[in-house]
Amino acid sequence: MIEIRIHGRGGQGGVVASEILAKAFFKEGKYIQAFPHFGVERRGAPVAAFVRVGEPGSLFVRTNIYEPDHIIVLDPTLLTAVNVMEGLKPGGWIVVNTPQDPEELVKEVGIPPMYKVATVDATAIALKHRLGSKMSPIVNTAILGAFSRAFGAPSLENLLAAIREEAPVKPEENAAAAKEAYESTKILIPQEV
Amino acid sequence: MKLIEKSQYTVLKGNYAVAHGVRLARVEVISAYPITPQTTIAEKLADMTATGELKARFITVESEHSAISAVIASSLAGARSFTATASQGLALMHEMLHWATGARAPVVMVNVNRALAPSWNIWTEQTDSLAQRDTGWIQIYNESNQEVLDTTILAFKIAERVYLPTMVVLDAFILSHTSEPVEIYPQELVDEFLPPYEHPNAINFDDPRAIGAFARPEYYMEFRYNIQKAHEEALRVFKEETELFADMFGRKYDTVEEFMLDDADYVLVLAGSTATTAKYAVAQLRERGEKVGIMRIKLFRPFPVEDVRRVLSGRKKVAVIDRNVSFGHSGIFYMETRAAMYGAKDRPPIFGYVAGLGGRDVRPQDIIDIYEDMKRREEPENIIWKGVRV
């Protein structure tokens, strides 16, 4: 069972991202679970959503995720605002929406060398594809393109199919944003991992 | 091609699984008032009726009391009727829950388990539905979104065979707002399982009659006796219909689910979605060589006394884990389980645990702690609080 935690701010589409990601894994024959942090959401406040992925027929649990295998961060300001790396297992991916290169990000935020880092400028990509507004771009589909590239699953094909089915609006623009993010993701795998 | 092969596998939240169950049951009248975490059921059904995907009348109302009143009336008029609520909303319906039973209106309701206020809390707890125990409703608890969809369909079949209102129960957020794979059956197959609803004494303006009549002491008791008989019949009907459902849809449910119980000396008893996490924990305990299994109670009313006795008799110890509490006594499934076991042969000591109130997470380690605590204890206790800070 793989556990993924998605960090965003209320209104950024973190919950929808969890549902799209789960559906893309489901298309690959996996058993999945996607759920929001069960709380009262406020626009702009830090929020989290969760995805579990496992083999069909394997035993799952119905709890929050405390020790994720990987994390996805929709807003780079969260890296210093909340402890997004809390409980993250060694060797896990940290996929971040930022214009910075992974090397710069690691240095600036102080990401320990036991984690793999992928960055993508999901905000610029979202704006280019007219997703959301300049004040509040919808980056959830673009960042999933980066996750697919970094983690190697779900495949871009299944991700794009899930986006087309699940995106509340502009399915083609969202799919195009994910594809562009997939192609422009920058990756850092420290030697220790 | 068999009809079942036309099923669609998709990913659904528990609340949308409810809505698809209601759609497939061809419900004709819906009335509901929004309350977290039930709201998306009402929204989805309003959407389905607006688009014509579901040919039903959606009656908007100003309160839950009116919602249940509306569907009791439409059910008595001969229309298959549905409502959904949670927590405070269910509490507000209380008066009319008795009314639905007394009028023998086979309404189906979904209750999303949510803790009662104050303190305000929107998360899961079973006390809201269990507090309606004596209203005469059939109550069925669920562990997964697939089971929620299946049970919604089953509920109409059972309710309409015995003329009793039926409540389908799922946990707030843990099921209602969690997406997971669900198989949606083709309409034709559900139509084969669930024929159209007909009420033998449906309201007929050309042949008017009184409903909810006055019954003096020389008659009232017979009506109550008939409701008890209907519940006894409901237990048989539940068995029949779950078997037919298994034949047609390939999923077998029973009054209780048995998990890793062969050769088990110790049994954990619980209901609802906490069972998923408990199964995960029990599988770990089994790897360590512990002889432990799970009995998950699915049918709460009518209470499956014989099945509970069959499963629990002869075990060394039993722990009931309740996500609910009856203040002044204990957890409610504990109380019911103990009552069922009184007078049974080879009755094991039964320990009562209360955990996860107001949505507090119940993790695999909590289940393992409870198991180990039970093993250590000699004398059963009615109420042992798991994880409470005192």
Coordinates of N, CA and C in Angstrom, one line a residue, chain B residues 193-287:
Chain B
F193 N -34.3 -7.7 -9.8 CA -34.2 -7.9 -8.4 C -35.3 -7.2 -7.6
L194 N -35.6 -6.0 -8.0 CA -36.4 -5.1 -7.2 C -37.6 -4.7 -8.1
P195 N -38.8 -5.4 -7.9 CA -40.0 -5.1 -8.7 C -40.5 -3.7 -8.3
P196 N -41.4 -3.2 -9.1 CA -42.0 -1.9 -8.7 C -42.8 -2.1 -7.3
Y197 N -42.8 -1.0 -6.6 CA -43.4 -0.9 -5.3 C -44.9 -0.8 -5.4
E198 N -45.7 -1.7 -4.7 CA -47.1 -1.5 -4.7 C -47.6 -1.6 -3.3
H199 N -48.4 -0.7 -2.9 CA -49.0 -0.7 -1.5 C -50.4 -1.2 -1.7
P200 N -50.8 -2.2 -0.9 CA -52.1 -2.8 -1.1 C -53.2 -1.8 -0.7
N201 N -52.9 -0.9 0.2 CA -53.9 0.0 0.7 C -53.5 1.5 0.3
A202 N -52.9 1.6 -0.8 CA -52.4 3.0 -1.2 C -53.5 4.0 -1.2
I203 N -53.2 5.2 -0.9 CA -54.2 6.3 -0.8 C -54.9 6.3 -2.2
N204 N -56.2 6.3 -2.2 CA -56.9 6.3 -3.4 C -58.1 7.3 -3.2
F205 N -58.1 8.4 -4.0 CA -59.1 9.4 -3.8 C -60.5 9.0 -4.1
D206 N -60.6 7.9 -5.0 CA -61.9 7.4 -5.3 C -62.5 6.4 -4.3
D207 N -61.5 6.0 -3.4 CA -62.0 5.1 -2.3 C -61.3 5.5 -1.0
P208 N -61.8 6.6 -0.5 CA -61.1 7.2 0.7 C -61.2 6.4 1.9
R209 N -60.1 6.4 2.7 CA -60.1 5.7 4.0 C -59.2 6.5 5.0
A210 N -59.4 6.2 6.2 CA -58.6 6.9 7.3 C -57.2 6.2 7.5
I211 N -56.2 7.0 7.7 CA -54.9 6.5 8.0 C -54.4 7.0 9.3
G212 N -53.8 6.2 10.1 CA -53.3 6.7 11.4 C -54.5 6.9 12.3
A213 N -55.4 5.9 12.3 CA -56.6 6.0 13.1 C -56.4 5.9 14.6
F214 N -57.3 6.3 15.3 CA -57.3 6.1 16.8 C -57.4 4.6 17.1
A215 N -56.7 4.2 18.1 CA -56.8 2.8 18.5 C -56.9 2.7 20.0
R216 N -58.0 2.3 20.5 CA -58.2 2.3 22.0 C -57.4 1.1 22.5
P217 N -57.3 1.0 23.9 CA -56.6 -0.1 24.5 C -56.9 -1.5 24.0
E218 N -58.2 -1.7 23.6 CA -58.5 -3.0 23.1 C -57.9 -3.4 21.7
Y219 N -57.4 -2.4 21.0 CA -56.8 -2.7 19.7 C -55.3 -2.4 19.6
Y220 N -54.8 -1.3 20.3 CA -53.5 -0.8 20.1 C -52.4 -1.9 20.3
M221 N -52.6 -2.8 21.3 CA -51.5 -3.8 21.5 C -51.4 -4.7 20.4
E222 N -52.4 -5.0 19.7 CA -52.3 -5.9 18.5 C -51.5 -5.3 17.4
F223 N -51.7 -4.0 17.2 CA -50.8 -3.3 16.2 C -49.3 -3.4 16.5
R224 N -49.1 -3.2 17.8 CA -47.6 -3.3 18.3 C -47.1 -4.8 18.1
Y225 N -48.0 -5.7 18.4 CA -47.6 -7.1 18.2 C -47.3 -7.4 16.7
N226 N -48.1 -6.8 15.9 CA -47.9 -7.0 14.4 C -46.5 -6.4 14.0
I227 N -46.1 -5.3 14.6 CA -44.8 -4.7 14.2 C -43.7 -5.7 14.7
Q228 N -43.8 -6.2 15.9 CA -42.8 -7.2 16.3 C -42.8 -8.4 15.4
K229 N -43.9 -8.9 15.0 CA -43.9 -10.0 14.1 C -43.3 -9.7 12.7
A230 N -43.5 -8.4 12.3 CA -42.9 -8.0 11.0 C -41.4 -8.0 11.2
H231 N -40.9 -7.6 12.3 CA -39.4 -7.6 12.5 C -38.9 -9.0 12.5
E232 N -39.6 -9.9 13.1 CA -39.2 -11.3 13.1 C -39.1 -11.8 11.7
E233 N -40.2 -11.5 10.9 CA -40.2 -11.8 9.5 C -39.1 -11.1 8.7
A234 N -38.7 -9.9 9.1 CA -37.7 -9.2 8.4 C -36.3 -9.9 8.5
L235 N -36.1 -10.6 9.6 CA -34.9 -11.4 9.8 C -34.8 -12.5 8.7
R236 N -35.9 -13.2 8.5 CA -35.9 -14.2 7.5 C -35.8 -13.6 6.1
V237 N -36.5 -12.5 5.9 CA -36.5 -11.8 4.6 C -35.1 -11.3 4.3
F238 N -34.4 -10.8 5.3 CA -33.0 -10.3 5.1 C -32.1 -11.4 4.6
K239 N -32.3 -12.6 5.2 CA -31.5 -13.8 4.8 C -31.8 -14.2 3.3
E240 N -33.1 -14.2 3.0 CA -33.5 -14.6 1.7 C -33.0 -13.6 0.6
E241 N -33.2 -12.4 0.9 CA -32.9 -11.3 -0.1 C -31.4 -11.2 -0.3
T242 N -30.6 -11.3 0.8 CA -29.2 -11.2 0.7 C -28.6 -12.5 -0.1
E243 N -29.3 -13.6 0.0 CA -28.9 -14.7 -0.8 C -29.2 -14.5 -2.3
L244 N -30.4 -14.1 -2.5 CA -30.8 -13.8 -3.9 C -29.9 -12.7 -4.5
F245 N -29.6 -11.7 -3.7 CA -28.7 -10.6 -4.2 C -27.3 -11.2 -4.5
A246 N -26.8 -12.2 -3.7 CA -25.5 -12.8 -4.0 C -25.6 -13.6 -5.3
D247 N -26.7 -14.3 -5.5 CA -26.8 -15.0 -6.8 C -26.8 -14.1 -8.0
M248 N -27.5 -13.0 -7.9 CA -27.7 -12.1 -9.0 C -26.5 -11.1 -9.2
F249 N -25.9 -10.6 -8.1 CA -24.9 -9.6 -8.2 C -23.5 -10.0 -7.8
G250 N -23.4 -11.2 -7.2 CA -22.1 -11.7 -6.9 C -21.5 -11.2 -5.6
R251 N -22.3 -10.6 -4.7 CA -21.8 -10.1 -3.5 C -22.6 -10.6 -2.3
K252 N -22.0 -11.3 -1.4 CA -22.8 -12.0 -0.3 C -22.7 -11.2 1.0
Y253 N -23.8 -10.8 1.5 CA -23.9 -10.1 2.8 C -24.7 -11.0 3.7
D254 N -24.4 -10.8 5.0 CA -25.2 -11.6 6.0 C -25.5 -10.7 7.2
T255 N -26.3 -11.2 8.1 CA -26.6 -10.3 9.3 C -25.3 -9.9 10.1
V256 N -24.4 -10.9 10.1 CA -23.0 -10.6 10.7 C -22.0 -11.1 9.6
E257 N -20.9 -10.4 9.6 CA -19.8 -10.8 8.7 C -18.7 -11.5 9.6
E258 N -18.2 -12.6 9.2 CA -17.2 -13.3 9.9 C -15.8 -13.2 9.2
F259 N -14.8 -12.8 10.0 CA -13.5 -12.5 9.4 C -12.4 -13.2 10.3
M260 N -11.7 -14.2 9.7 CA -10.6 -14.9 10.3 C -11.1 -15.6 11.6
L261 N -12.3 -16.1 11.6 CA -12.9 -16.7 12.8 C -12.6 -18.2 13.0
D262 N -12.2 -18.9 11.9 CA -11.9 -20.3 12.1 C -10.9 -20.4 13.2
D263 N -11.1 -21.3 14.1 CA -10.1 -21.6 15.2 C -9.9 -20.3 16.1
A264 N -10.6 -19.2 16.0 CA -10.3 -18.1 16.8 C -10.8 -18.3 18.2
D265 N -9.9 -18.0 19.2 CA -10.2 -18.1 20.6 C -10.8 -16.7 21.0
Y266 N -10.4 -15.7 20.4 CA -10.8 -14.3 20.8 C -11.5 -13.7 19.6
V267 N -12.5 -12.9 19.9 CA -13.3 -12.3 18.8 C -13.5 -10.8 19.2
L268 N -13.2 -9.9 18.2 CA -13.5 -8.5 18.3 C -14.8 -8.3 17.6
V269 N -15.8 -7.6 18.2 CA -17.1 -7.3 17.6 C -17.2 -5.8 17.3
L270 N -17.5 -5.4 16.1 CA -17.8 -4.0 15.8 C -18.7 -3.9 14.6
A271 N -19.1 -2.6 14.3 CA -20.0 -2.4 13.2 C -19.5 -1.1 12.5
G272 N -19.8 -1.1 11.2 CA -19.4 0.1 10.4 C -18.0 0.0 9.8
S273 N -17.5 1.2 9.4 CA -16.3 1.2 8.6 C -15.0 1.0 9.4
T274 N -15.1 1.1 10.8 CA -14.0 0.8 11.6 C -13.5 -0.7 11.4
A275 N -14.4 -1.5 10.9 CA -14.1 -2.9 10.7 C -12.9 -3.1 9.7
T276 N -12.8 -2.2 8.7 CA -11.7 -2.3 7.7 C -10.4 -2.2 8.4
T277 N -10.2 -1.2 9.3 CA -9.0 -1.0 10.0 C -8.8 -2.2 11.0
A278 N -9.8 -2.6 11.6 CA -9.7 -3.8 12.5 C -9.3 -5.0 11.8
K279 N -9.7 -5.2 10.6 CA -9.3 -6.4 9.8 C -7.8 -6.4 9.5
Y280 N -7.3 -5.2 9.2 CA -5.9 -5.0 8.9 C -5.1 -5.3 10.2
A281 N -5.6 -4.8 11.3 CA -4.9 -5.1 12.6 C -4.9 -6.6 13.0
V282 N -6.1 -7.2 12.7 CA -6.2 -8.6 13.1 C -5.3 -9.5 12.2
A283 N -5.2 -9.1 10.9 CA -4.3 -9.9 10.0 C -2.9 -9.8 10.6
Q284 N -2.5 -8.6 11.1 CA -1.2 -8.5 11.7 C -1.0 -9.4 12.9
L285 N -2.1 -9.4 13.8 CA -2.1 -10.3 15.0 C -2.0 -11.7 14.6
R286 N -2.7 -12.1 13.5 CA -2.6 -13.5 13.0 C -1.2 -13.9 12.6
E287 N -0.5 -12.9 12.0 CA 0.9 -13.2 11.6 C 1.8 -13.5 12.8

